Amino acid sequence: MKCFVTGGAGFIGSHLVDKLIEKNYDVTVFDNLSSGKKEFIEHHMKNDKFRFVNADLLDKNVLSDEIKDNDVVFHIAANPDVRLGAKKPDIAIKDIIATYNLLDSMRENDVKKIVFSSSSTIYGETPAFPLKEDYGPLLPISVYGAAKLASEGLISSFCHSFDMQGWIYRFANVVGVRGTHGVLVDFINKLRKNPKELEILGDGRQRKPYLYVTECVDGIIFGFKKSNDEINFFNLGCNSTTDVTRIGELVTDEMKLENVNFSYTGGKRGWKGDVPHFQFDISKIEKLGWTPNLESDEVVRKAIKDLLKSGF
Ligand code: NAD
């Protein structure tokens, strides 16, 4: 199988690439290195089955040329910072154009399968606990979430209009080694600067499910192999959640710090667009036979340990 991975030099994308290469597939990574790092894929550079294209999805001519002869596209590229949307909304909107360019290049070159990294943010702030995939209406509260929902819509419409097939995964918070952003990385960085004080955004009670990155990649590949509808869509996470204050405690514990003062910026959200509490129902993918091995708190502790060990 020939795989085209957008965002393959990023955190989740590079773990996906490791897994695809391990399975002996041919892999082309298409990444503009805006938030990805060449060092995350450096170990594959001499492999004949691996190819790296340093380019932007907004450059449709290059994209359309490079995507030829692939069997499946894993669309992992996006600006991952949910917070940015409230300051620079155009960044997430560019990701919608990127998804359109990708789908249209697939259409032009008869590439029929797309796997997409969507997000829990498409659901917005809902009264539903836990959240099932068929929840509606879908009213995201961040521009990032809106861009993911728009991309889901484009994928669905292209699949129907041009006989393609799509796999959409709405990720929980994904963490682990090579992580470059998010609450764990923020807390470690803050405590390295000042080991006595940890500023926590919001009231610390924001509570979400966490998924270890290698489990996320296993789930993506599992669902891709086991479902075969025109559009296949799944929540990918775990059944439990971890709150932000607990993450602070786990980080200070793993960094062996004592008497750290936690200060809170206040309010129920970390930032404008932050959904303070959600929980996934993952029974749809569980019924196919996939379930994560780690609970949310275990995921967070393992990710902190691995990040610290990697010395990022
Ligand atoms: P990341 O920033 O590490 O990876 C994104 C990659 O896409 C980077 O390598 C970046 O250089 C590349 N990229 C961005 N825009 C591009 C463009 N226009 N052209 C080519 N390459 C481009 O982020 P991540 O955490 O690995 O996230 C991967 C995907 O999963 C993203 O789509 C993100 O929105 C989604 N997601 C992540 C999480 C999470 O918790 N990390 C949760 C939900 C969804």
PDB file of C-alpha atoms in Angstrom, residues 9 48 58 67 76 123 139 159 164 169 193 201 207 210 243 260 272 284 304:
ATOM      1  CA  ALA A   9       6.782  15.367  10.352  1.00  0.00           C
ATOM      2  CA  ASP A  48      13.849   3.247   0.002  1.00  0.00           C
ATOM      3  CA  LEU A  58      -1.707  25.592  -0.021  1.00  0.00           C
ATOM      4  CA  ILE A  67       0.031  12.823  -4.638  1.00  0.00           C
ATOM      5  CA  ILE A  76      -2.846  14.840   9.617  1.00  0.00           C
ATOM      6  CA  TYR A 123     -18.963  19.087  19.136  1.00  0.00           C
ATOM      7  CA  LEU A 139     -21.814  24.000  17.010  1.00  0.00           C
ATOM      8  CA  CYS A 159     -16.646  10.920  -0.900  1.00  0.00           C
ATOM      9  CA  MET A 164     -14.152   8.152  -2.538  1.00  0.00           C
ATOM     10  CA  TYR A 169     -11.266  10.339  13.746  1.00  0.00           C
ATOM     11  CA  LYS A 193      11.623  28.385  34.403  1.00  0.00           C
ATOM     12  CA  LEU A 201      -5.166  28.745  33.044  1.00  0.00           C
ATOM     13  CA  ARG A 207     -11.608  17.855  32.670  1.00  0.00           C
ATOM     14  CA  TYR A 210      -6.188  11.888  27.277  1.00  0.00           C
ATOM     15  CA  ASP A 243      -8.506  17.510  35.268  1.00  0.00           C
ATOM     16  CA  VAL A 260       4.997  24.228  44.324  1.00  0.00           C
ATOM     17  CA  LYS A 272     -11.711  31.642  24.672  1.00  0.00           C
ATOM     18  CA  LYS A 284     -18.483   2.651  18.377  1.00  0.00           C
ATOM     19  CA  ILE A 304       5.118  13.286  31.323  1.00  0.00           C
TER      20      ILE A 304
END
